[in-house]
């Protein structure tokens, strides 16, 4: 049978264990905040990888941060069927076959675009046209 001294000793041990648990939980919370980038508002969350986009003009894959003026060669005009030829309205280059006409090297140079200018809102279209001039 347990005596009063044994019971007091057990209660004291339980209190010490609970204090130890509380300290461990607080340390775990601090570590979790550091991992998540919280750190009291000082840290930053890890950066997400930049999405890889596909250019609507040349079909090349690119990252927006590495997109420079002159990285895309494309035709600013349309491909039209003229008689038995398929001709670009911008430069006059032509081909007898529609499939091969799509692969004629571009005559204009600019930045890659993931959205075609025909899908811009009016305000974005004005900025697009200013860039082209």
Coordinates of N, CA and C in Angstrom, one line a residue:
X1 N 0.8 -1.2 0.0 CA 0.0 0.0 0.0 C 0.9 1.2 0.0
X2 N 0.5 2.3 -0.8 CA 1.2 3.5 -0.9 C 1.0 4.4 0.3
X3 N 2.1 5.0 0.8 CA 2.0 5.9 1.9 C 1.8 7.3 1.4
X4 N 1.6 8.2 2.4 CA 1.4 9.6 2.0 C 2.6 10.2 1.3
X5 N 3.8 9.8 1.8 CA 5.0 10.2 1.2 C 5.2 9.7 -0.2
X6 N 4.8 8.5 -0.5 CA 4.9 7.9 -1.8 C 3.9 8.7 -2.8
X7 N 2.7 9.0 -2.3 CA 1.7 9.7 -3.1 C 2.2 11.1 -3.4
X8 N 2.8 11.8 -2.4 CA 3.3 13.1 -2.6 C 4.5 13.1 -3.6
X9 N 5.3 12.1 -3.5 CA 6.4 11.9 -4.5 C 5.9 11.7 -5.9
X10 N 4.9 10.9 -6.0 CA 4.3 10.6 -7.4 C 3.6 11.9 -7.9
X11 N 2.9 12.7 -7.1 CA 2.3 13.9 -7.6 C 3.4 14.9 -8.0
X12 N 4.5 14.9 -7.3 CA 5.6 15.8 -7.7 C 6.2 15.4 -9.0
X13 N 6.4 14.1 -9.2 CA 6.9 13.6 -10.5 C 6.0 13.9 -11.6
X14 N 4.7 13.7 -11.4 CA 3.7 14.0 -12.4 C 3.8 15.5 -12.8
X15 N 3.9 16.4 -11.9 CA 4.0 17.8 -12.1 C 5.2 18.1 -13.0
X16 N 6.4 17.5 -12.6 CA 7.6 17.7 -13.4 C 7.5 17.2 -14.8
X17 N 6.8 16.1 -15.0 CA 6.6 15.5 -16.3 C 5.7 16.5 -17.1
X18 N 4.7 17.0 -16.5 CA 3.8 18.0 -17.2 C 4.5 19.2 -17.6
X19 N 5.4 19.7 -16.7 CA 6.2 20.9 -17.1 C 7.1 20.6 -18.3
X20 N 7.7 19.4 -18.2 CA 8.6 19.0 -19.3 C 7.8 18.9 -20.6
X21 N 6.6 18.3 -20.5 CA 5.7 18.2 -21.7 C 5.4 19.6 -22.3
X22 N 5.1 20.5 -21.4 CA 4.7 21.9 -21.8 C 5.9 22.6 -22.5
X23 N 7.1 22.4 -22.0 CA 8.3 22.9 -22.6 C 8.5 22.3 -24.0
X24 N 8.3 21.0 -24.1 CA 8.5 20.4 -25.4 C 7.5 20.9 -26.4
X25 N 6.2 21.0 -26.0 CA 5.2 21.5 -26.9 C 5.5 22.9 -27.3
X26 N 6.0 23.8 -26.4 CA 6.3 25.1 -26.8 C 7.5 25.2 -27.8
X27 N 8.5 24.3 -27.6 CA 9.6 24.2 -28.5 C 9.1 23.7 -29.9
X28 N 8.2 22.7 -29.9 CA 7.6 22.2 -31.1 C 6.9 23.3 -31.9
X29 N 6.1 24.1 -31.2 CA 5.4 25.2 -31.8 C 6.3 26.2 -32.4
X30 N 7.4 26.5 -31.7 CA 8.4 27.5 -32.3 C 9.0 26.9 -33.5
X31 N 9.4 25.6 -33.5 CA 10.0 25.0 -34.7 C 9.0 24.9 -35.8
X32 N 7.8 24.7 -35.6 CA 6.7 24.6 -36.6 C 6.6 26.0 -37.3
X33 N 6.6 27.0 -36.5 CA 6.5 28.4 -37.0 C 7.7 28.7 -37.9
X34 N 8.9 28.3 -37.5 CA 10.1 28.6 -38.3 C 10.0 27.8 -39.6
X35 N 9.5 26.6 -39.6 CA 9.4 25.8 -40.8 C 8.4 26.4 -41.7
X36 N 7.3 26.9 -41.2 CA 6.3 27.5 -42.0 C 6.6 29.0 -42.4
X37 N 7.6 29.5 -41.9 CA 8.0 30.9 -42.3 C 7.4 31.9 -41.4
X38 N 6.7 31.5 -40.4 CA 6.0 32.5 -39.5 C 7.0 33.3 -38.7
X39 N 7.7 32.7 -37.8 CA 8.8 33.3 -37.0 C 8.5 34.6 -36.5
X40 N 7.2 34.9 -36.0 CA 6.9 36.2 -35.5 C 6.7 37.2 -36.5
X41 N 6.5 36.8 -37.8 CA 6.3 37.8 -38.8 C 7.6 38.2 -39.5
X42 N 8.7 37.7 -39.1 CA 10.0 38.1 -39.6 C 10.3 37.2 -40.8
X43 N 10.0 35.9 -40.8 CA 10.4 35.0 -41.9 C 9.5 35.1 -43.1
X44 N 9.9 34.5 -44.2 CA 9.1 34.4 -45.4 C 8.7 33.0 -45.7
X45 N 7.6 32.8 -46.3 CA 7.2 31.5 -46.8 C 8.1 31.1 -47.9
X46 N 8.4 29.8 -48.1 CA 9.2 29.3 -49.2 C 8.6 29.7 -50.5
X47 N 9.4 30.1 -51.4 CA 8.9 30.6 -52.7 C 8.4 29.4 -53.5
X48 N 7.2 29.5 -54.2 CA 6.7 28.5 -55.1 C 7.5 28.6 -56.4
X49 N 7.6 27.4 -57.0 CA 8.3 27.5 -58.3 C 7.5 28.3 -59.3
X50 N 8.2 29.0 -60.2 CA 7.5 29.8 -61.2 C 6.9 28.9 -62.3
X51 N 5.6 29.2 -62.7 CA 5.0 28.4 -63.7 C 5.6 28.5 -65.0
X52 N 5.6 27.4 -65.8 CA 6.2 27.4 -67.1 C 5.0 27.7 -68.1
X53 N 5.1 28.7 -68.8 CA 4.1 29.2 -69.7 C 4.4 28.8 -71.2
X54 N 3.4 28.7 -72.0 CA 3.7 28.4 -73.5 C 3.3 29.7 -74.3
X55 N 4.2 30.1 -75.2 CA 4.0 31.2 -76.0 C 2.9 31.0 -77.1
X56 N 2.0 31.9 -77.2 CA 0.9 31.7 -78.2 C 1.5 32.0 -79.7
X57 N 2.6 32.7 -79.8 CA 3.1 33.0 -81.1 C 4.0 31.9 -81.6
X58 N 5.0 31.5 -80.8 CA 6.0 30.6 -81.3 C 6.0 29.2 -80.6
X59 N 5.1 29.0 -79.7 CA 4.9 27.7 -79.0 C 6.0 27.3 -78.1
X60 N 6.9 28.2 -77.8 CA 8.1 27.9 -76.9 C 7.6 28.0 -75.5
X61 N 8.2 27.2 -74.6 CA 7.9 27.2 -73.2 C 8.9 28.2 -72.5
X62 N 8.4 29.0 -71.6 CA 9.3 30.0 -71.0 C 8.8 30.3 -69.6
X63 N 9.6 31.0 -68.8 CA 9.3 31.5 -67.4 C 9.2 33.0 -67.6
X64 N 8.2 33.6 -66.9 CA 8.0 35.1 -67.1 C 9.2 35.9 -66.6
X65 N 9.9 35.4 -65.6 CA 11.1 36.1 -65.1 C 12.3 36.1 -66.1
X66 N 12.3 35.2 -67.0 CA 13.4 35.1 -68.0 C 12.9 35.5 -69.4
X67 N 11.7 36.1 -69.5 CA 11.2 36.5 -70.7 C 11.8 37.9 -71.1
X68 N 12.5 38.0 -72.1 CA 13.2 39.2 -72.5 C 12.7 39.7 -73.9
X69 N 12.8 41.0 -74.2 CA 12.4 41.5 -75.5 C 13.4 40.8 -76.5
X70 N 12.8 40.3 -77.6 CA 13.7 39.7 -78.6 C 13.8 38.2 -78.5
X71 N 13.1 37.6 -77.5 CA 13.2 36.2 -77.3 C 12.2 35.4 -78.2
X72 N 11.3 36.1 -78.8 CA 10.2 35.4 -79.6 C 10.2 36.0 -81.0
X73 N 10.3 35.1 -82.0 CA 10.2 35.5 -83.4 C 8.8 35.0 -83.8
X74 N 8.0 35.9 -84.4 CA 6.6 35.5 -84.8 C 6.2 36.4 -86.0
X75 N 5.1 36.1 -86.5 CA 4.5 36.9 -87.6 C 3.4 37.8 -87.0
X76 N 3.5 39.1 -87.2 CA 2.5 40.0 -86.7 C 1.2 40.0 -87.5
X77 N 1.3 39.5 -88.7 CA 0.2 39.5 -89.6 C -0.5 38.1 -89.6
X78 N -1.5 38.0 -90.4 CA -2.3 36.8 -90.5 C -1.8 35.9 -91.6
X79 N -2.1 34.6 -91.5 CA -1.8 33.7 -92.6 C -3.1 33.5 -93.4
X80 N -3.0 33.9 -94.7 CA -4.2 33.9 -95.5 C -4.0 33.1 -96.8
X81 N -5.0 32.4 -97.2 CA -5.0 31.7 -98.4 C -5.2 32.6 -99.6
X82 N -4.2 32.7 -100.5 CA -4.2 33.5 -101.7 C -4.0 32.6 -102.9
X83 N -5.1 32.3 -103.6 CA -5.0 31.4 -104.7 C -4.6 30.0 -104.2
X84 N -3.5 29.5 -104.7 CA -3.0 28.2 -104.3 C -1.9 28.4 -103.2
X85 N -1.6 29.6 -102.8 CA -0.6 29.9 -101.8 C -1.2 30.2 -100.5
X86 N -0.4 30.1 -99.4 CA -0.7 30.6 -98.1 C 0.3 31.6 -97.8
X87 N -0.1 32.8 -97.6 CA 0.8 34.0 -97.5 C 0.5 34.7 -96.2
X88 N 1.6 35.2 -95.5 CA 1.5 36.1 -94.4 C 1.3 37.5 -94.8
X89 N 0.4 38.2 -94.2 CA 0.0 39.6 -94.6 C 1.1 40.6 -94.1
X90 N 2.0 40.2 -93.1 CA 3.0 41.1 -92.6 C 4.2 41.2 -93.4
X91 N 4.7 40.0 -94.0 CA 6.0 40.0 -94.7 C 5.9 39.5 -96.1
X92 N 4.8 38.9 -96.4 CA 4.6 38.3 -97.8 C 5.2 36.9 -98.0
X93 N 5.8 36.3 -96.9 CA 6.4 35.0 -97.1 C 5.2 34.0 -97.3
X94 N 5.5 33.0 -98.2 CA 4.4 32.2 -98.5 C 4.8 30.7 -98.7
X95 N 3.9 29.8 -98.8 CA 4.1 28.4 -99.0 C 2.9 27.8 -99.7
X96 N 3.1 26.7 -100.4 CA 2.0 26.0 -101.1 C 1.2 25.2 -100.1
X97 N 1.8 24.8 -99.0 CA 1.2 23.9 -98.1 C 0.9 24.6 -96.8
X98 N -0.3 24.5 -96.3 CA -0.7 25.2 -95.0 C 0.1 24.8 -93.8
X99 N 0.3 23.5 -93.7 CA 1.1 23.0 -92.6 C 2.5 23.5 -92.6
X100 N 3.2 23.5 -93.7 CA 4.6 24.1 -93.7 C 4.6 25.6 -93.6
X101 N 3.5 26.3 -94.0 CA 3.4 27.7 -93.8 C 3.4 28.1 -92.4
X102 N 2.9 27.3 -91.5 CA 2.9 27.6 -90.1 C 4.3 27.6 -89.5
X103 N 5.2 26.9 -90.2 CA 6.6 26.8 -89.6 C 7.6 27.8 -90.3
X104 N 7.1 28.7 -91.1 CA 8.0 29.7 -91.7 C 8.5 30.6 -90.6
X105 N 9.8 30.9 -90.6 CA 10.4 31.7 -89.5 C 9.7 33.1 -89.4
X106 N 9.5 33.6 -88.2 CA 8.8 34.8 -87.9 C 9.6 36.0 -88.4
X107 N 8.8 37.1 -88.7 CA 9.5 38.3 -89.2 C 9.5 39.4 -88.2
X108 N 8.8 39.2 -87.1 CA 8.7 40.2 -86.0 C 9.4 39.6 -84.7
X109 N 9.9 40.5 -83.9 CA 10.6 40.1 -82.7 C 10.0 40.8 -81.5
X110 N 9.8 40.0 -80.4 CA 9.3 40.6 -79.2 C 9.4 39.7 -78.0
X111 N 8.6 39.9 -77.0 CA 8.5 39.1 -75.8 C 7.5 37.9 -76.1
X112 N 7.8 36.8 -75.4 CA 6.8 35.7 -75.4 C 5.5 36.2 -74.7
X113 N 4.4 35.6 -75.2 CA 3.1 35.9 -74.6 C 2.3 34.7 -74.4
X114 N 1.7 34.6 -73.2 CA 0.9 33.4 -72.9 C -0.6 33.6 -73.3
X115 N -1.0 34.8 -73.5 CA -2.4 35.1 -73.9 C -2.3 35.9 -75.2
X116 N -3.1 35.5 -76.2 CA -3.1 36.2 -77.5 C -3.7 37.6 -77.3
X117 N -3.3 38.5 -78.1 CA -3.8 39.9 -77.9 C -5.3 40.0 -78.3
X118 N -5.8 39.1 -79.0 CA -7.2 39.1 -79.3 C -8.1 38.8 -78.1
X119 N -7.5 38.3 -77.0 CA -8.2 37.9 -75.8 C -8.0 39.0 -74.7
X120 N -7.3 40.1 -75.0 CA -7.1 41.1 -74.0 C -8.4 41.9 -73.8
X121 N -8.6 42.5 -72.7 CA -9.6 43.5 -72.5 C -9.2 44.8 -73.2
X122 N -10.0 45.7 -73.4 CA -9.7 46.9 -74.2 C -8.5 47.7 -73.6
X123 N -8.5 47.8 -72.2 CA -7.4 48.6 -71.6 C -6.0 47.8 -71.8
X124 N -6.0 46.5 -71.6 CA -4.8 45.7 -71.8 C -4.4 45.8 -73.3
X125 N -5.3 45.8 -74.2 CA -5.0 45.9 -75.6 C -4.3 47.2 -76.0
X126 N -4.7 48.3 -75.4 CA -4.0 49.6 -75.6 C -2.6 49.5 -75.1
X127 N -2.3 48.9 -73.9 CA -0.9 48.8 -73.5 C -0.1 47.9 -74.4
X128 N -0.8 46.8 -74.9 CA -0.1 45.9 -75.8 C 0.3 46.6 -77.1
X129 N -0.6 47.4 -77.6 CA -0.3 48.2 -78.8 C 0.8 49.2 -78.6
X130 N 0.9 49.8 -77.4 CA 1.9 50.8 -77.1 C 3.3 50.1 -77.0
X131 N 3.3 48.8 -76.5 CA 4.6 48.1 -76.5 C 5.1 47.7 -77.9
X132 N 4.1 47.5 -78.8 CA 4.5 47.1 -80.2 C 5.1 48.3 -81.0
X133 N 4.7 49.5 -80.6 CA 5.2 50.7 -81.4 C 6.6 51.1 -80.9

